C-alpha positions as MATLAB code, in Angstrom:
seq = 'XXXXXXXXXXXXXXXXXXXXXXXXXXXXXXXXXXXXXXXXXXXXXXXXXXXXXXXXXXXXXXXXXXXXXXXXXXXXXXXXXXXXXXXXXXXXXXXXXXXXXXXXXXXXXXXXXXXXXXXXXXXXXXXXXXXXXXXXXXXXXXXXXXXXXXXXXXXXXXXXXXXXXXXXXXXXXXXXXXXXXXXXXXXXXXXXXXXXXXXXXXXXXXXXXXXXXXXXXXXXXXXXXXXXXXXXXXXXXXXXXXXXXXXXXXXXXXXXXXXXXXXXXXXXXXXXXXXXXXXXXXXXXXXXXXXXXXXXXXXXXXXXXXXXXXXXXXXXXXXXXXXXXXXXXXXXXXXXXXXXXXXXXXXXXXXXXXXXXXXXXXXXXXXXXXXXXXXXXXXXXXXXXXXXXXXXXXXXXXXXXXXXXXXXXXXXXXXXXXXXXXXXXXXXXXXXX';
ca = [
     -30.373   21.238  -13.387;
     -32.256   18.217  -11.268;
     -31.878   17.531   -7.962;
     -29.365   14.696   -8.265;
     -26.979   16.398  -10.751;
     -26.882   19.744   -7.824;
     -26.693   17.307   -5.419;
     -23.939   15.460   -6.981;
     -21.782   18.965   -7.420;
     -22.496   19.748   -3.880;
     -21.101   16.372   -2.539;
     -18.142   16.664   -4.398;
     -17.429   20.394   -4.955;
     -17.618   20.639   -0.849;
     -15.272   17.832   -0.754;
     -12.563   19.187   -2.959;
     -12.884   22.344   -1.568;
     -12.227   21.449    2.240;
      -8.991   18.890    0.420;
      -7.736   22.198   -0.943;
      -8.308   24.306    2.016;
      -5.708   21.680    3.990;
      -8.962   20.225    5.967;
      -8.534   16.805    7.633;
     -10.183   14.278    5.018;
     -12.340   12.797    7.315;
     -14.067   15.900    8.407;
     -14.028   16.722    4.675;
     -16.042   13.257    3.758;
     -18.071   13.956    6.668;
     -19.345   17.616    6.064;
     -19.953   17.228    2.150;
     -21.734   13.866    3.228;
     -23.963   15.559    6.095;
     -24.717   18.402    3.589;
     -25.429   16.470    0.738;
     -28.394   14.508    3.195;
     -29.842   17.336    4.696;
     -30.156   18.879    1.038;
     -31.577   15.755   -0.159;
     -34.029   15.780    2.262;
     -32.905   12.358    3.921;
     -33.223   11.502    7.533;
     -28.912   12.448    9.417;
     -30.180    9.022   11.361;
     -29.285    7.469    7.821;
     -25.834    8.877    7.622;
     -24.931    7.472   11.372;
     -26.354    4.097   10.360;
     -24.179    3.811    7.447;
     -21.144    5.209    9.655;
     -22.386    2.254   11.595;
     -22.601   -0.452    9.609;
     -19.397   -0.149    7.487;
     -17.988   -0.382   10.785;
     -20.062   -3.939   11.493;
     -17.336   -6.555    9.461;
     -15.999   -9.494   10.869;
     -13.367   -9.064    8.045;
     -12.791   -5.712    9.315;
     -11.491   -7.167   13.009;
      -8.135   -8.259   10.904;
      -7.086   -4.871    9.985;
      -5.941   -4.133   13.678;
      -4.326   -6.976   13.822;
      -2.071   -6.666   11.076;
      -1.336   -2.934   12.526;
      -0.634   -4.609   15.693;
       1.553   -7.410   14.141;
       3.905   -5.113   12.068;
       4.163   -3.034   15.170;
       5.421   -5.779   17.181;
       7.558   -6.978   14.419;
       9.103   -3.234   13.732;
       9.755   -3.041   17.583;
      10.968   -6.545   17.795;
      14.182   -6.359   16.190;
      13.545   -8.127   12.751;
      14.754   -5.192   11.007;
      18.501   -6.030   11.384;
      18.200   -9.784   10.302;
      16.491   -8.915    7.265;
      18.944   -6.701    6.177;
      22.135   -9.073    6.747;
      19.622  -11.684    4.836;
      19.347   -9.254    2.169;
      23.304   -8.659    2.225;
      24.155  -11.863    1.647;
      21.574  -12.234   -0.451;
      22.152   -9.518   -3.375;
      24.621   -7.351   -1.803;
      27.321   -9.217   -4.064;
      26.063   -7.727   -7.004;
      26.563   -4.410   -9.242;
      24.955   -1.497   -6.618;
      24.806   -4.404   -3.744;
      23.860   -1.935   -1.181;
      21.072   -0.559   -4.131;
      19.940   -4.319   -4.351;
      19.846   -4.796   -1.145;
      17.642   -1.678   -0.166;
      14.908   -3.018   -2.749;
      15.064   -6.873   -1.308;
      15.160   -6.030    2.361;
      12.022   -3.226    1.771;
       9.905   -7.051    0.349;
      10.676   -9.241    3.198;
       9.871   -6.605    5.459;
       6.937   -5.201    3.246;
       4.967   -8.783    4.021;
       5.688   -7.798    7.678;
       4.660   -4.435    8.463;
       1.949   -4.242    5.238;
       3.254   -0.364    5.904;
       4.980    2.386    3.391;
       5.769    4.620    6.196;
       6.384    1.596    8.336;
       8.750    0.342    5.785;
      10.714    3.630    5.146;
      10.799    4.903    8.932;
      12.248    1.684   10.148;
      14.884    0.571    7.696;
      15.272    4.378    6.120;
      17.764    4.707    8.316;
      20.205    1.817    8.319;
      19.861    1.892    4.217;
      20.705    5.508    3.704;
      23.442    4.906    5.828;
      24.645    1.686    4.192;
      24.096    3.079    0.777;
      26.121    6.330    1.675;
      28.900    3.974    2.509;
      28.971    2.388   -0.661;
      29.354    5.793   -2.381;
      25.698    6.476   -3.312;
      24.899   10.223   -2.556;
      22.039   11.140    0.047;
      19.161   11.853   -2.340;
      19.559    8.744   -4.563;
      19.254    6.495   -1.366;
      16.448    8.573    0.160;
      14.608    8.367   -2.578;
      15.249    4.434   -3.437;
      14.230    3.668   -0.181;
      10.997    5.340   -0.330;
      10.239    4.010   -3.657;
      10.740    0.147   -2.341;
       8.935    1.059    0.521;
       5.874    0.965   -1.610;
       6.402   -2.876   -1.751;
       5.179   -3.069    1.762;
       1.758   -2.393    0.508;
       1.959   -4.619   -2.296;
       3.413   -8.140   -0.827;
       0.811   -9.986    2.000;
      -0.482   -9.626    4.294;
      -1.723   -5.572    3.714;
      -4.213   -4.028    5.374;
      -5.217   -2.215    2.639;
      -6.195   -4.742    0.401;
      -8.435   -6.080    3.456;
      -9.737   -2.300    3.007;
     -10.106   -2.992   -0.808;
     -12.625   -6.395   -0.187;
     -14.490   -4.208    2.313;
     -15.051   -1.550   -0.284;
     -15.584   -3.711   -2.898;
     -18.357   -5.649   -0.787;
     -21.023   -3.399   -2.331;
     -20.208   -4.209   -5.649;
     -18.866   -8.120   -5.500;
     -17.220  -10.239   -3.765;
     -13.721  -10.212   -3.697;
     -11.352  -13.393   -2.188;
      -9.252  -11.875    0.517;
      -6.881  -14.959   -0.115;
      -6.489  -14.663   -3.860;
      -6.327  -10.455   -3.554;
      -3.307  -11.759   -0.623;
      -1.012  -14.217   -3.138;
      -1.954  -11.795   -6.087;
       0.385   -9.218   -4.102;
       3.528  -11.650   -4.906;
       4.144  -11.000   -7.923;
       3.135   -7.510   -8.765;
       5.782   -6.628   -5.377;
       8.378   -8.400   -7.714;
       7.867   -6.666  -10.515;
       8.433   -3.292   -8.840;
      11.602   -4.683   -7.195;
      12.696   -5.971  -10.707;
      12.054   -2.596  -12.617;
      13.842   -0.388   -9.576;
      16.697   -3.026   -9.088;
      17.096   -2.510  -13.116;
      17.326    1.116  -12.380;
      19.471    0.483   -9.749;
      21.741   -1.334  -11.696;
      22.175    1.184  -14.198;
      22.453    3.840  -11.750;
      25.364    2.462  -10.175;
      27.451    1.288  -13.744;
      26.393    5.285  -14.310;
      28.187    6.445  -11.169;
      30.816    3.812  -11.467;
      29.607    2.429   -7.934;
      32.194   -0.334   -6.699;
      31.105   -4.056   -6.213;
      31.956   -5.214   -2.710;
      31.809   -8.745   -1.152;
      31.239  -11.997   -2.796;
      28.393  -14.395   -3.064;
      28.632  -17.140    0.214;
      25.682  -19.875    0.317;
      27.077  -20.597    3.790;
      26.351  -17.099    4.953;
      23.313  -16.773    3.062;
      22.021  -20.333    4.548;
      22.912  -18.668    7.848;
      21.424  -15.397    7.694;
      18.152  -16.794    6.338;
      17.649  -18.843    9.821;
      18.169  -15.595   12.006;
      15.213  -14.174    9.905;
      13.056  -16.842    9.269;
      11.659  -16.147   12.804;
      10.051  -13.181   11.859;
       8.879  -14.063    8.460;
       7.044  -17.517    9.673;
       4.369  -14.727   10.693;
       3.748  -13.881    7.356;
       3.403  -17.735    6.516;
       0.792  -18.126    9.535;
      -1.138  -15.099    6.897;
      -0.958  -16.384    3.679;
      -0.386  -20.346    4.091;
      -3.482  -20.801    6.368;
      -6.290  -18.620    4.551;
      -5.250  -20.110    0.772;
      -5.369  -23.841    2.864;
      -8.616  -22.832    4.667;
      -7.275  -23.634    8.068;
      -7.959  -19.929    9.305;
      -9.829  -16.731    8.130;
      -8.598  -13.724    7.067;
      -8.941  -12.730   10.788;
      -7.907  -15.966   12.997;
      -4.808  -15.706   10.917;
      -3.569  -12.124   11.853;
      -4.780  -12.501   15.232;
      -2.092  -15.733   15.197;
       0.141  -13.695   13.447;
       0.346  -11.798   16.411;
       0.871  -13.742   18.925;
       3.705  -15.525   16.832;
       5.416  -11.766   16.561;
       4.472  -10.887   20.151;
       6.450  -14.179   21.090;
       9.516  -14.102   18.433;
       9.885  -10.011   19.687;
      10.000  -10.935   23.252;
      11.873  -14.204   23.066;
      13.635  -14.989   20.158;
      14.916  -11.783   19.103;
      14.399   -9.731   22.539;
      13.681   -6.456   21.197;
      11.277   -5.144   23.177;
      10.142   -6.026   26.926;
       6.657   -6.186   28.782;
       7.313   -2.623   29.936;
       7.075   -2.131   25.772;
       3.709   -3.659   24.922;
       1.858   -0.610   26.165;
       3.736    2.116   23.832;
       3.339   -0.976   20.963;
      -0.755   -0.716   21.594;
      -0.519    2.955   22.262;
       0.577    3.408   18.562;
      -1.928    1.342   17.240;
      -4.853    2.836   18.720;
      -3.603    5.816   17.194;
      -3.266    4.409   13.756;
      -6.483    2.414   14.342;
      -8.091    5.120   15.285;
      -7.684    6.574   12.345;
      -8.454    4.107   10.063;
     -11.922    3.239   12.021;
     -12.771    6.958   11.908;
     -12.044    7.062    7.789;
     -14.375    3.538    7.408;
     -16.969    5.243    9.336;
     -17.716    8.268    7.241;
     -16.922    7.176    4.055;
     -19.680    4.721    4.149;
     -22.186    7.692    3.954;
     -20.056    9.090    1.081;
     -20.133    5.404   -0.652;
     -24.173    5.455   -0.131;
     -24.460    8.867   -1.716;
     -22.630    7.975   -4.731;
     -24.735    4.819   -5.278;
     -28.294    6.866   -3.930;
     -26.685    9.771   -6.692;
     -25.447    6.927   -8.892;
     -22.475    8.658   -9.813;
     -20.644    5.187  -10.459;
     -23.247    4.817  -13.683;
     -22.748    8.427  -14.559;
     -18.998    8.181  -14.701;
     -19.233    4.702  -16.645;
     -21.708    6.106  -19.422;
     -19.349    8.991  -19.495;
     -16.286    7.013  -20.276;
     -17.718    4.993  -22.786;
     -19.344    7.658  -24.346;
     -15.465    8.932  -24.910;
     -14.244    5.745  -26.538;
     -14.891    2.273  -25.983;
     -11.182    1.139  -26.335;
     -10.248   -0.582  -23.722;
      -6.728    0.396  -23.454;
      -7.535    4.330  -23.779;
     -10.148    3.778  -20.892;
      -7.434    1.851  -18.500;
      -5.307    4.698  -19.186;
      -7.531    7.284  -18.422;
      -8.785    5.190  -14.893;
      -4.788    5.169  -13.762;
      -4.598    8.675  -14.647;
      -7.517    9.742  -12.330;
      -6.069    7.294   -9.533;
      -2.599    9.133   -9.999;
      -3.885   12.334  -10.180;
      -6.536   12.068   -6.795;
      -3.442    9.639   -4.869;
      -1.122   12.639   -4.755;
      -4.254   15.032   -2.952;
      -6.067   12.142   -0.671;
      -4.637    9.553    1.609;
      -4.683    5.978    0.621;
      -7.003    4.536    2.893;
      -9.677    6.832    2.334;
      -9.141    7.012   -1.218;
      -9.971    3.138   -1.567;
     -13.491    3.595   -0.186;
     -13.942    6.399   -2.670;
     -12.790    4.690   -5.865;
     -13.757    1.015   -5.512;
     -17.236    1.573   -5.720;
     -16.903    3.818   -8.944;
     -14.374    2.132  -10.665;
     -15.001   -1.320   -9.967;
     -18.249   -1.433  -11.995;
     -16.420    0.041  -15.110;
     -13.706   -2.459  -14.486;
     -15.634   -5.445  -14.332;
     -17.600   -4.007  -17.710;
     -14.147   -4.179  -19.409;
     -14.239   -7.892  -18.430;
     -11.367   -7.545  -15.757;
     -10.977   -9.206  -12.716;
     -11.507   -7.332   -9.406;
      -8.620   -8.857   -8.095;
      -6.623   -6.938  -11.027;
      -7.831   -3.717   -9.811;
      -6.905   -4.157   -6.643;
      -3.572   -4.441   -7.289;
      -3.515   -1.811   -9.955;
      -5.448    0.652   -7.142;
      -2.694   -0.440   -4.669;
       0.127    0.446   -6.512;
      -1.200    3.878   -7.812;
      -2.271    5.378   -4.736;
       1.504    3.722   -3.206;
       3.092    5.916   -6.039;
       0.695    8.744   -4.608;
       2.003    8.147   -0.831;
       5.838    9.558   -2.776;
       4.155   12.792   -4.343;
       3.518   16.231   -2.684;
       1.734   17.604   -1.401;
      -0.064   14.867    1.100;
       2.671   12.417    0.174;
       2.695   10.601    3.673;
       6.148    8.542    2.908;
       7.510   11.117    0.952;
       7.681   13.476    4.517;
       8.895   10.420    6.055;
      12.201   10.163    3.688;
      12.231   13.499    4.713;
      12.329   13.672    8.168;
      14.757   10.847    8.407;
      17.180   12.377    5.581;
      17.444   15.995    6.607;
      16.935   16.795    2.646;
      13.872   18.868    1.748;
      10.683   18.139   -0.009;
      10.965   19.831   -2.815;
      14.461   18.536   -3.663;
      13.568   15.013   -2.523;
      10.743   15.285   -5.092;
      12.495   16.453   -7.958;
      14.940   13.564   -7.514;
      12.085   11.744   -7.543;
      11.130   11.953  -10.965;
      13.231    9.037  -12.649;
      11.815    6.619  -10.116;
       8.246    7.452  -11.049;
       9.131    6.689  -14.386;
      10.455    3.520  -13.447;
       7.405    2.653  -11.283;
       5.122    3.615  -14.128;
       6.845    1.084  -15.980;
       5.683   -0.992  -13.362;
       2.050    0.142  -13.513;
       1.442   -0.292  -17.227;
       3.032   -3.784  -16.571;
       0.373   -4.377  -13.807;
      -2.400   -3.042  -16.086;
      -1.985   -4.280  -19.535;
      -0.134   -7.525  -18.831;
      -2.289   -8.894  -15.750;
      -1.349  -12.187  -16.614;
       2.284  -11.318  -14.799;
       0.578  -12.046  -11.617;
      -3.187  -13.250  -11.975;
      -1.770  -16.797  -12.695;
      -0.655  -17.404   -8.914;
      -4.186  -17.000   -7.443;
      -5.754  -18.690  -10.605;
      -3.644  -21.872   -9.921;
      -4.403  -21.970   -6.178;
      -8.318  -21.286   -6.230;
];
């Protein structure tokens, strides 16, 4: 064998390995990387210069801002207003309390950018509510982690800031277009589970409660338009050029940091320090994941394992449908073993190029990447949100996950929507740039 195919099953047979053996990730990137150079015969300095440099983006300086703005907006009491907006909103319908789970998990997906964020702040109140209405304890648990997964989808999300920086090597991807892309896609998983929903609760003969009042639903919208606007500052001013990607979160955060302490009072000064305490956590986290795996990204381009994988593929078939097929499976399949984040620095450089050699928009894979590694974030056995519904449920993880199994169907659906019918959603960005 040559030196690049031995090196190739080193970098990646170490890194499985360590995954399997319940290693940290980032220690498992890092120690298959640091091997890989020293067999390679290229300088360590190399591998702390690219740790380095992935680390040197002034796009990268809005990812702790948007941490820090769904913190403050998680903290600052928003939670409750979108959820009587979302009552008076959908709650009227067949499975109201269902409906409403799904709608609320949107508006406060474009907030906190967060799964876990999403399910460990309005997990609770939902469950509850949806207990009330007669829905048992694992069908709520697990619709409220599966909406959660909007969070990543709707603007403004940190990880698809992650997916331009990844993609940087390859091409150049449009923060603002990959940001009003999200739309759409976040309503068509809303649409397929609120479908699901709906059946679900004609199933269990579920009552309808309450009746549809614009007065109320005029009302409610003005208690949480406050903490929504900080979405708007997001979105609004990087597609109309008046900030970057970065000026807009750090705005974003002062408009939360103001509408938590003022307008909706829930939090104090004496907060802000346990707010900043759990984002350098999470920050730290995040940094320390960009860091390594930008000596694991230069290995697989030094290695060329992108072109390897490519040839490979279309060696297979050329049809383009089997080969989109076979690209979800593989993000499916590694999103269930390897944390989001991390897993986006992996893939985008190898799938990207194959992507873009079907004649797809980046853009499209981002969302498509998004969405499959959210599904992963539900699985066992590194299923981050799925230990979060949970905690917060009392039910365990093996039941939770085998109750699971018609809502991965149903966000399948939504997958092979994403993938085969990008038109759903690439229109929006398409108009505006």
């Amino acid at each position: 064998m040559s030196t690049a195919t031995i090196a190739t099953i080193l970098l990646l047979g170490v890194f499985l390995v360590l995954v399997f053996l319940r290693v940290p990730v980032v220690y498992a990137i890092g120690v298959a990387s640091l091997l890989d150079f020293f067999y390679l015969n290229i300088n360590p300095m190399q591998m702390a210069l690219k740790f380095v440099s992935n680390l040197n983006s002034y796009t990268l300086l809005a990812v702790p801002f948007f941490i820090l703005m769904g913190e403050l907006m998680s903290a600052g009491g928003i939670t409750d207003t979108l959820i009587a907006f979302s009552k008076e909103l959908v709650g009227w319908m067949r499975g109201g309390a269902a409906m409403v789970n799904v709608v609320a998990s949107f508006f406060f997906g474009g907030i906190s950018g967060s799964s876990s964020a999403d399910c460990a702040s309005l997990g609770p109140i939902e469950i509850k509510m949806m207990e009330e209405q007669g829905y048992d304890r694992e069908f709520s648990t697990c619709l409220t982690m599966a909406s959660s997964v909007e969070g990543i989808l709707v603007p403004p999300s940190q990880n698809m800031v992650i997916f331009t920086l990844a993609a940087a090597g390859v091409t150049t991807v449009s923060i603002g277009q990959l940001f009003v892309a999200g739309y759409m896609p976040g309503a068509v998983l809303s649409i397929v589970l609120m479908i699901y929903s709906y059946y679900y609760s004609k199933k269990m003969n579920i009552p309808v409660t309450g009746k549809f009042n614009l007065k109320n639903c005029i009302k409610a919208f003005f208690k949480a338009i406050w903490g929504m606007l900080a979405v708007m500052f997001v979105v609004v001013g990087v597609i109309a050029g008046v900030f970057t990607t970065t000026e807009s979160a750090a705005a974003a955060v002062v408009w939360s940091l103001c509408v938590g302490l003022f307008i909706y009072k829930g939090f104090s000064f004496k907060d802000i320090p346990h707010i900043f305490a759990n984002v350098v956590e999470t920050l730290g986290k995040v940094l320390i994941l960009l860091g390594v795996s930008g000596a694991f990204t230069y290995l697989l381009t030094y290695l060329r394992i992108p072109t390897m994988i490519a040839t490979g593929l279309f060696s297979i078939t050329s049809n383009k449908i089997i080969i989109l097929i076979l690209l979800n499976i593989l993000m499916l399949f590694l999103g269930c073993l390897i944390e989001m984040a991390c897993l986006i620095l992996m893939l985008t450089p190898v799938i990207l190029p194959i992507w873009m050699q079907l004649g797809l928009s980046p853009i499209h894979l981002g969302i498509v990447m998004v969405l499959n590694l959210g599904i992963g974030l539900l699985t066992p056995p590194v299923g981050s949100t799925l230990f979060i519904g949970s905690a917060i449920s009392g039910i365990k993880i093996e039941t939770l996950s085998k109750k699971m199994v018609p809502f991965y169907i149903t966000m399948f659906i939504a997958l092979m929507i994403l993938t085969y019918f990008p038109q759903t959603f690439m229109w929006l960005p398409n108009l505006l740039y």
